[in-house]
Short mmCIF file of C-alpha atoms in Angstrom, two decimals:
data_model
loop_
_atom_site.label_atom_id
_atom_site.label_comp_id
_atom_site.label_asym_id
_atom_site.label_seq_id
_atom_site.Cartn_x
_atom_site.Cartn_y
_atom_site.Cartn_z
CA UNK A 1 1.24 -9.13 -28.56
CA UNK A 2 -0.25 -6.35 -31.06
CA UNK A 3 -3.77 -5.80 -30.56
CA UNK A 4 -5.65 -6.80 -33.66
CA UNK A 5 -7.26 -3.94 -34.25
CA UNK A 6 -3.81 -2.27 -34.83
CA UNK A 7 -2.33 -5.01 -36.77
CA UNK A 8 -5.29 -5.35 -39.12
CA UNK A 9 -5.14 -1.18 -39.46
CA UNK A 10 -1.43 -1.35 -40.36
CA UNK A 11 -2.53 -3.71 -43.70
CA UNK A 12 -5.50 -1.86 -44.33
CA UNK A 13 -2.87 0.11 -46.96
CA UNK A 14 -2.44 -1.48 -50.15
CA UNK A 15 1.39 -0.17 -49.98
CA UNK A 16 1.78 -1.77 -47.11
CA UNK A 17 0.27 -5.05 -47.95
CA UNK A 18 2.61 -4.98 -50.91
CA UNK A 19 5.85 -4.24 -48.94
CA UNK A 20 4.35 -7.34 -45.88
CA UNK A 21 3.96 -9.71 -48.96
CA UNK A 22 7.40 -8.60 -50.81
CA UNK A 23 9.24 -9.32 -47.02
CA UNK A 24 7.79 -12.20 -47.39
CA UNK A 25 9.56 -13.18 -49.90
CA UNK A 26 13.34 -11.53 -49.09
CA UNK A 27 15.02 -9.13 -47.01
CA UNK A 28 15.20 -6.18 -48.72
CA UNK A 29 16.20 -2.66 -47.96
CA UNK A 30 14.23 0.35 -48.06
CA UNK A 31 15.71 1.80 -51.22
CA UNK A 32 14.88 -1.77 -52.90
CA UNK A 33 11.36 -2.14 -51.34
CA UNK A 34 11.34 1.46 -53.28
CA UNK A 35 12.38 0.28 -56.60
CA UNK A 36 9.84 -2.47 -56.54
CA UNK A 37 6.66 -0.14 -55.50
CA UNK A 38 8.20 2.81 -57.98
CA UNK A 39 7.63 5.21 -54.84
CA UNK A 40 9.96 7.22 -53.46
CA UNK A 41 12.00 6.25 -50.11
CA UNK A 42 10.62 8.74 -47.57
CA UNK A 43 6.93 7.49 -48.35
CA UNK A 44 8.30 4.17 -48.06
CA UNK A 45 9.94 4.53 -45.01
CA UNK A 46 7.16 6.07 -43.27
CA UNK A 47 4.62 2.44 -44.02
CA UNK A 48 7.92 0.30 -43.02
CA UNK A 49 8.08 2.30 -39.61
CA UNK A 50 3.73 1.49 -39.15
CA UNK A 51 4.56 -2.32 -39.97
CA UNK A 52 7.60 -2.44 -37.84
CA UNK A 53 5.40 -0.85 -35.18
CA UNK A 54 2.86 -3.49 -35.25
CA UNK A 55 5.72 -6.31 -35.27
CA UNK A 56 4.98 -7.40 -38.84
CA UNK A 57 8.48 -6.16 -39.83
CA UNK A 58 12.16 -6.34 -38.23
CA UNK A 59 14.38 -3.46 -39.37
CA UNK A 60 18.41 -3.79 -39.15
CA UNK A 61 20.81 -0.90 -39.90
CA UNK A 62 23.50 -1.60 -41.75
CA UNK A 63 25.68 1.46 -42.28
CA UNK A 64 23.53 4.02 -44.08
CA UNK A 65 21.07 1.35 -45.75
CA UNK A 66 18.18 0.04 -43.48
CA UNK A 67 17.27 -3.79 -44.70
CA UNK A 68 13.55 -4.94 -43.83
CA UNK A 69 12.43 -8.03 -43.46
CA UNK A 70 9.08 -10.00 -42.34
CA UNK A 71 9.14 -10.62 -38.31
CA UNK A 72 9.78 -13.90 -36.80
CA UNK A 73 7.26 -14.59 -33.91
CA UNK A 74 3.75 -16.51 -33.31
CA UNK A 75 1.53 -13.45 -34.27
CA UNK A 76 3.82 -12.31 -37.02
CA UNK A 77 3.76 -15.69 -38.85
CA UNK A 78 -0.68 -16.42 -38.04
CA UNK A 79 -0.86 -13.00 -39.74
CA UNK A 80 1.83 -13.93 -42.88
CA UNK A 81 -0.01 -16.91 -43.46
CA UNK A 82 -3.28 -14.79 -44.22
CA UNK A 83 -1.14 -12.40 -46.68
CA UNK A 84 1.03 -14.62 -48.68
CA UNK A 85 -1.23 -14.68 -51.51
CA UNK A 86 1.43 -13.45 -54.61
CA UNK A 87 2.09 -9.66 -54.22
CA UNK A 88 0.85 -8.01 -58.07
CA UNK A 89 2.91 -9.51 -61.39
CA UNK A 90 4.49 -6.21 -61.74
CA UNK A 91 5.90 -6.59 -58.16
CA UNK A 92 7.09 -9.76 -58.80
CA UNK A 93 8.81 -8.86 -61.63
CA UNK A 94 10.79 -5.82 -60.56
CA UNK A 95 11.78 -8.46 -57.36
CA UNK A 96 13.25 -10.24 -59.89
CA UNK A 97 15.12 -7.53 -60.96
CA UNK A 98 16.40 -6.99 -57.54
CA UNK A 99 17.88 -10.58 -57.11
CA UNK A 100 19.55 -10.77 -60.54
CA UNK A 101 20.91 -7.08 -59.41
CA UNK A 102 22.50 -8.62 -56.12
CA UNK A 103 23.93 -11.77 -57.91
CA UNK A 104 25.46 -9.92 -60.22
CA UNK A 105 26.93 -7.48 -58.05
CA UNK A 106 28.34 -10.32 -55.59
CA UNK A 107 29.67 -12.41 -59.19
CA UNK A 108 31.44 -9.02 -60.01
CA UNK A 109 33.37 -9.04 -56.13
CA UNK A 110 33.74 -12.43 -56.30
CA UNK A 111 35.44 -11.78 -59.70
CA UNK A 112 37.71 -8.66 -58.60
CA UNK A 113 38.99 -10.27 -55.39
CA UNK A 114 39.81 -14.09 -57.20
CA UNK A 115 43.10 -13.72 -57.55
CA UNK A 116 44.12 -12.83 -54.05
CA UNK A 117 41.92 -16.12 -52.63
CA UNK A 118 43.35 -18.44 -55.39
CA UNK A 119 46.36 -17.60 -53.70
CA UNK A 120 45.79 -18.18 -50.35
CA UNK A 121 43.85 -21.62 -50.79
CA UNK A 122 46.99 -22.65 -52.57
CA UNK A 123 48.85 -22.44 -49.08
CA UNK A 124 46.59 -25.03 -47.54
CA UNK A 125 44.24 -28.48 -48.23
CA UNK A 126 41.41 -28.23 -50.10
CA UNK A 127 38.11 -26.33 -48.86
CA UNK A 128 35.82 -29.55 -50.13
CA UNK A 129 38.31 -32.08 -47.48
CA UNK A 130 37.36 -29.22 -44.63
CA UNK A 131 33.62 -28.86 -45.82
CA UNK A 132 32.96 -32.42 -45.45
CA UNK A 133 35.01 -33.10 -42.37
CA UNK A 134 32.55 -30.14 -40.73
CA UNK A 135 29.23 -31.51 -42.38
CA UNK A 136 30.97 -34.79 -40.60
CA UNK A 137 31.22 -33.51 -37.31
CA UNK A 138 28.06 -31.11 -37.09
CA UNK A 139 25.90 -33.62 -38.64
CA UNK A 140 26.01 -36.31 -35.96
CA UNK A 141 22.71 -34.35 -34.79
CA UNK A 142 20.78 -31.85 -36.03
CA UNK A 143 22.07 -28.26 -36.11
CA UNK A 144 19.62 -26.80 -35.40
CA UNK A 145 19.46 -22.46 -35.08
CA UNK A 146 22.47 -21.72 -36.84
CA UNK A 147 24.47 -18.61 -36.50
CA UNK A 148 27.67 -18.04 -38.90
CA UNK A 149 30.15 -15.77 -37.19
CA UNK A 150 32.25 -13.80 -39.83
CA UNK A 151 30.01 -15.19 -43.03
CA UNK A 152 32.79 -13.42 -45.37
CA UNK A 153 30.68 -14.62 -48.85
CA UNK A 154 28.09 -16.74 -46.86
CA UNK A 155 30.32 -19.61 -47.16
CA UNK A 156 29.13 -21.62 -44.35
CA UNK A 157 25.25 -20.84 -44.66
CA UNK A 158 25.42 -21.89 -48.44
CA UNK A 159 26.94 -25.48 -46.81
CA UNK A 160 24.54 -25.56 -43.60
CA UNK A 161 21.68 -23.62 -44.23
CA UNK A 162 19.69 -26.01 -45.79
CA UNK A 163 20.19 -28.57 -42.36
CA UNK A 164 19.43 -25.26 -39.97
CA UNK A 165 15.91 -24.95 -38.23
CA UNK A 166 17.11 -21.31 -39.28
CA UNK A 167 20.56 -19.56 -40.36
CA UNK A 168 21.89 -16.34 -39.31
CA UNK A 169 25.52 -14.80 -40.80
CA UNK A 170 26.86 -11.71 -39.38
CA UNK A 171 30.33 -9.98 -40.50
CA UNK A 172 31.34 -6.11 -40.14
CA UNK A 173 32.47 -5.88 -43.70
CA UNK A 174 29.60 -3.91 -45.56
CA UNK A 175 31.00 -5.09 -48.94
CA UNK A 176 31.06 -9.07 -47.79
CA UNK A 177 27.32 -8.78 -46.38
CA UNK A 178 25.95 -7.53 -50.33
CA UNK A 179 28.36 -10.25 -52.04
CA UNK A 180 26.91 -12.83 -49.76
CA UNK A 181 23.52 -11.69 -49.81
CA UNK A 182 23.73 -12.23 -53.91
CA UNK A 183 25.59 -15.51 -53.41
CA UNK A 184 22.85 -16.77 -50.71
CA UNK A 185 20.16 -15.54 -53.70
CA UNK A 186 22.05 -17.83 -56.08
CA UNK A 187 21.90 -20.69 -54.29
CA UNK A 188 18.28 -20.30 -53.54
CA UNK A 189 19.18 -19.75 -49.73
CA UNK A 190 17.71 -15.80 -49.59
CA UNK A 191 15.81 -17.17 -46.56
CA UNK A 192 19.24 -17.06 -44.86
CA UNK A 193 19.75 -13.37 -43.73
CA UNK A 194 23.25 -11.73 -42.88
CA UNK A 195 23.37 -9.02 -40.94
CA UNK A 196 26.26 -6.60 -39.87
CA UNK A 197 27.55 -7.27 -36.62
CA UNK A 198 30.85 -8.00 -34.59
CA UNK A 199 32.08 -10.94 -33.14
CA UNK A 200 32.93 -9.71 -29.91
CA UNK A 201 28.51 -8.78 -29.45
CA UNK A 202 26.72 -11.24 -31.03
CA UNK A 203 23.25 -10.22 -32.18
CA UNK A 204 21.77 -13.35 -30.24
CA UNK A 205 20.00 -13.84 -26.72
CA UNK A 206 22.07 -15.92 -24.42
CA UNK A 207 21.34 -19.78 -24.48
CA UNK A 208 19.22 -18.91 -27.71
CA UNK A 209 21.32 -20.74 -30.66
CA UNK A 210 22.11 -24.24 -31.28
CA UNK A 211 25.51 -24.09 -33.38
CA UNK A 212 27.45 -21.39 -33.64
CA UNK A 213 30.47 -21.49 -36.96
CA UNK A 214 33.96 -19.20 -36.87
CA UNK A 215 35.01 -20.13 -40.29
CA UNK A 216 38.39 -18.93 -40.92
CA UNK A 217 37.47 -15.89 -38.72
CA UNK A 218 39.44 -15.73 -35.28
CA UNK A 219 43.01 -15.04 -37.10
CA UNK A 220 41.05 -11.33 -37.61
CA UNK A 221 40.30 -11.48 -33.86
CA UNK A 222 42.84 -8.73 -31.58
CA UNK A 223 41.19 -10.89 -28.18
CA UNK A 224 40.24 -14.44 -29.59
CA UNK A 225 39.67 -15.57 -26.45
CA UNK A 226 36.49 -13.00 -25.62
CA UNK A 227 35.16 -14.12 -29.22
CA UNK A 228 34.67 -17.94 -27.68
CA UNK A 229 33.54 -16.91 -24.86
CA UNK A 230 30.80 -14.41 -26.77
CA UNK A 231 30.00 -17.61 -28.77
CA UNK A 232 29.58 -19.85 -25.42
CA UNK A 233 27.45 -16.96 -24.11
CA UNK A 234 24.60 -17.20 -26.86
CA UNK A 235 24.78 -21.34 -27.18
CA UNK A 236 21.88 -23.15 -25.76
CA UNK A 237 22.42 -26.13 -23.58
CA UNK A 238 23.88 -28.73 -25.45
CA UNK A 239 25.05 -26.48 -28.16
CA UNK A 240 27.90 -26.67 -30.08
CA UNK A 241 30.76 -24.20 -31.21
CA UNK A 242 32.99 -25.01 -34.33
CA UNK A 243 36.06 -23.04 -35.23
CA UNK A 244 38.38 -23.59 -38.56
CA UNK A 245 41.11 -21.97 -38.77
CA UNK A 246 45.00 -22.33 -39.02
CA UNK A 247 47.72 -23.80 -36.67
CA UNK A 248 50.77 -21.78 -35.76
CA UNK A 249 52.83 -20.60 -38.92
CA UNK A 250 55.29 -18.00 -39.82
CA UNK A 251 53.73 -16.98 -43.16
CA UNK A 252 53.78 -13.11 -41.96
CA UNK A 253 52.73 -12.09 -45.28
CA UNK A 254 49.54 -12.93 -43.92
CA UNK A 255 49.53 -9.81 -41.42
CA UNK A 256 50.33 -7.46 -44.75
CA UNK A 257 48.12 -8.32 -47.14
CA UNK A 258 45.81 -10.50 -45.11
CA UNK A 259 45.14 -8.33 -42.27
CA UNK A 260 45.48 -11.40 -39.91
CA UNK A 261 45.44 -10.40 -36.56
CA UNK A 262 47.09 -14.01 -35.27
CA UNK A 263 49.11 -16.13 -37.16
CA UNK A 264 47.22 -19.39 -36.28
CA UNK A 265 46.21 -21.14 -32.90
CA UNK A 266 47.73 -23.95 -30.99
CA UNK A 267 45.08 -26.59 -29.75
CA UNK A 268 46.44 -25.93 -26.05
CA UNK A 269 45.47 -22.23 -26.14
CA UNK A 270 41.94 -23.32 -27.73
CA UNK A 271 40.85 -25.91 -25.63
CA UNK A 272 42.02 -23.85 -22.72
CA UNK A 273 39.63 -20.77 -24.14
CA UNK A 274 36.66 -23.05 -24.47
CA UNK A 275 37.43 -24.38 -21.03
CA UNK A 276 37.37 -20.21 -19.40
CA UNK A 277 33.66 -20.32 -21.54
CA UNK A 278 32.45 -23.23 -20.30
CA UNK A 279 32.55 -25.19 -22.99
CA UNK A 280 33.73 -28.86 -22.89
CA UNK A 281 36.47 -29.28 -25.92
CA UNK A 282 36.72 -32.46 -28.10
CA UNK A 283 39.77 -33.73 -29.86
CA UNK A 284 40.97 -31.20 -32.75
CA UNK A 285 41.04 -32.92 -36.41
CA UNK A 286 43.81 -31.25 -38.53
CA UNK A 287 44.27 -31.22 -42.18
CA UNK A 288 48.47 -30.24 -42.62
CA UNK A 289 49.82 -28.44 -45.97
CA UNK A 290 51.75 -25.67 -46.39
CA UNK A 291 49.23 -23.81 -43.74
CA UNK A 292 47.99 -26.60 -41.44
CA UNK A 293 44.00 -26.21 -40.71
CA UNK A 294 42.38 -27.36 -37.89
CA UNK A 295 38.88 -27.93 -36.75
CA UNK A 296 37.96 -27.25 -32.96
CA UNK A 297 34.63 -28.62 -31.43
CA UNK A 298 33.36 -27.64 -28.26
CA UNK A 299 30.05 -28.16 -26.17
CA UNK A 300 27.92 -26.99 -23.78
CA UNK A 301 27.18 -28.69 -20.82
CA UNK A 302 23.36 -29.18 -20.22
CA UNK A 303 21.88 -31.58 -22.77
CA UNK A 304 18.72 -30.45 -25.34
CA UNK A 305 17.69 -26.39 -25.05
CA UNK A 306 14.37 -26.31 -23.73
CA UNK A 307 11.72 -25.18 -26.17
CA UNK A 308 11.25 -22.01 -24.63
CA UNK A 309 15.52 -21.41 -25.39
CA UNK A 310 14.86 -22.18 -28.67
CA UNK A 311 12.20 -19.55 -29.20
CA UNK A 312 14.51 -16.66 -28.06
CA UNK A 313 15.26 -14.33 -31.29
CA UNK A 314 17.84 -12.88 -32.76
CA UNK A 315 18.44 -9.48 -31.61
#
């Protein structure tokens, strides 16, 4: 816990009540937080590094941009509820600026890279059949803390988010992370940050999240057993781990313009990874085409996470 007398000394700057109140409203990066306050980054910078000190703000690298946002946390959100009076119009409105900048950088990726997806859903059922068989299975109780392994365009958080207590998405592809972060602004899910990260060390505290997603992920995966057992690791008692992905195919074009790492995944070899993690694995449901998907489920022994497991953060 901060001592008040710090945390009240870190506000006492008008900058830095603007940039609290701003990160209160999305996760932005320092160069953005700099656009909005028409100051330069350095200076900026320097009043993130006093709020972060005082646990008002979480920093996370990504590459050479550092994003910002508010902290999670008992003290963190007594003290956000005494600042979230409306940062100044002019704020506001170069915020504004930011989002519509995001979504219509992600609509422009989105745009570019079309084609090659169009082609690839073409090989296999429809995403809405999948979508709802997973809203199916996950919703037979709630989800929970949610973290999206892989989020590619945020995919996943846009369909769960709004059921999640709260909604992580991590991928290593700088380029995915700022298409999904405009997609997620779109669909009025900013609240649902992505961070850079790699499936093989999660960004999570062990027995800390209630669902954890691979979405059409572990094909990219050179040890796909080590990425369910990295999944079991951070699932709370109870918890539940959902892969999609494809069954065993030849379509080797896949490895050359694809990048797939494996060309699908028998049930046998999944159930018997979840079974090395510890997880107990329910019957797959598959959806056949030209590229047969399949949906794994598995569990974690141990009932409901205690409330003091569901309080452990992100890292």
């Amino acid at each position: 816990m901060t001592p008040l007398a710090d945390l009240f000394r870190a506000l006492a700057d008008p900058t830095r009540l603007r940039i609290a109140q701003l990160a209160r409203n999305m996760e932005l990066t320092v160069g953005e937080l700099a656009q909005v306050l028409e100051q330069s980054q350095p200076r900026v910078s320097r009043h993130v590094r006093i709020l972060a000190e005082a646990g008002l703000l979480e920093r996370n690298k990504e590459g050479s941009w550092v994003f910002v946002r508010f902290a999670g946390g008992r003290q963190a959100e007594a003290v956000g509820a005494l600042i979230d009076a409306e940062p100044p119009v002019e704020d506001l409105e170069r915020l504004e600026a930011v989002r519509h900048a995001r979504v219509s950088a992600a609509e422009a990726y989105f745009d570019a890279h079309a084609q090659d997806w169009d082609r690839l859903r073409q090989l296999h059922v429809a995403d809405s059949e999948v979508e709802a068989a997973i809203l199916g299975l996950l919703s037979q109780r709630p989800i929970g803390r949610l973290l999206d392994v892989g989020t590619g365009t945020g995919r996943m958080l846009e369909l769960l988010g709004d059921a999640a207590a709260e909604a992580v998405g991590i991928d290593r592809s700088a380029d995915m992370l700022r298409a999904a972060r405009g997609k997620l602004e779109a669909a009025g899910l900013g609240a649902c940050p992505v961070r850079q990260g790699d499936m093989l060390t999660l960004p999570a505290d062990g027995q800390s999240i209630d669902t954890v997603v691979l979405h059409h992920v572990l094909h990219f995966a050179e040890r796909p057993g080590e990425a369910i057992k990295e999944a079991a690791r951070v699932l709370a008692p109870g918890g539940r781990l959902l892969i999609a992905d494809f069954a065993p195919h030849t379509r080797e074009e896949l490895r050359r313009e694809h990048a797939h790492v494996r060309l699908g995944f028998a049930d046998e070899a999944v159930d018997g990874w979840m079974h090395a993690a510890g997880l107990t694995a329910r019957p797959p449901v598959h959806f056949e085409g030209a590229l047969t998907v399949t949906i794994w489920l598995g569990e974690k022994p141990g009932g409901v996470a205690t409330p003091e497991d569901q309080k452990k953060d992100f890292a």
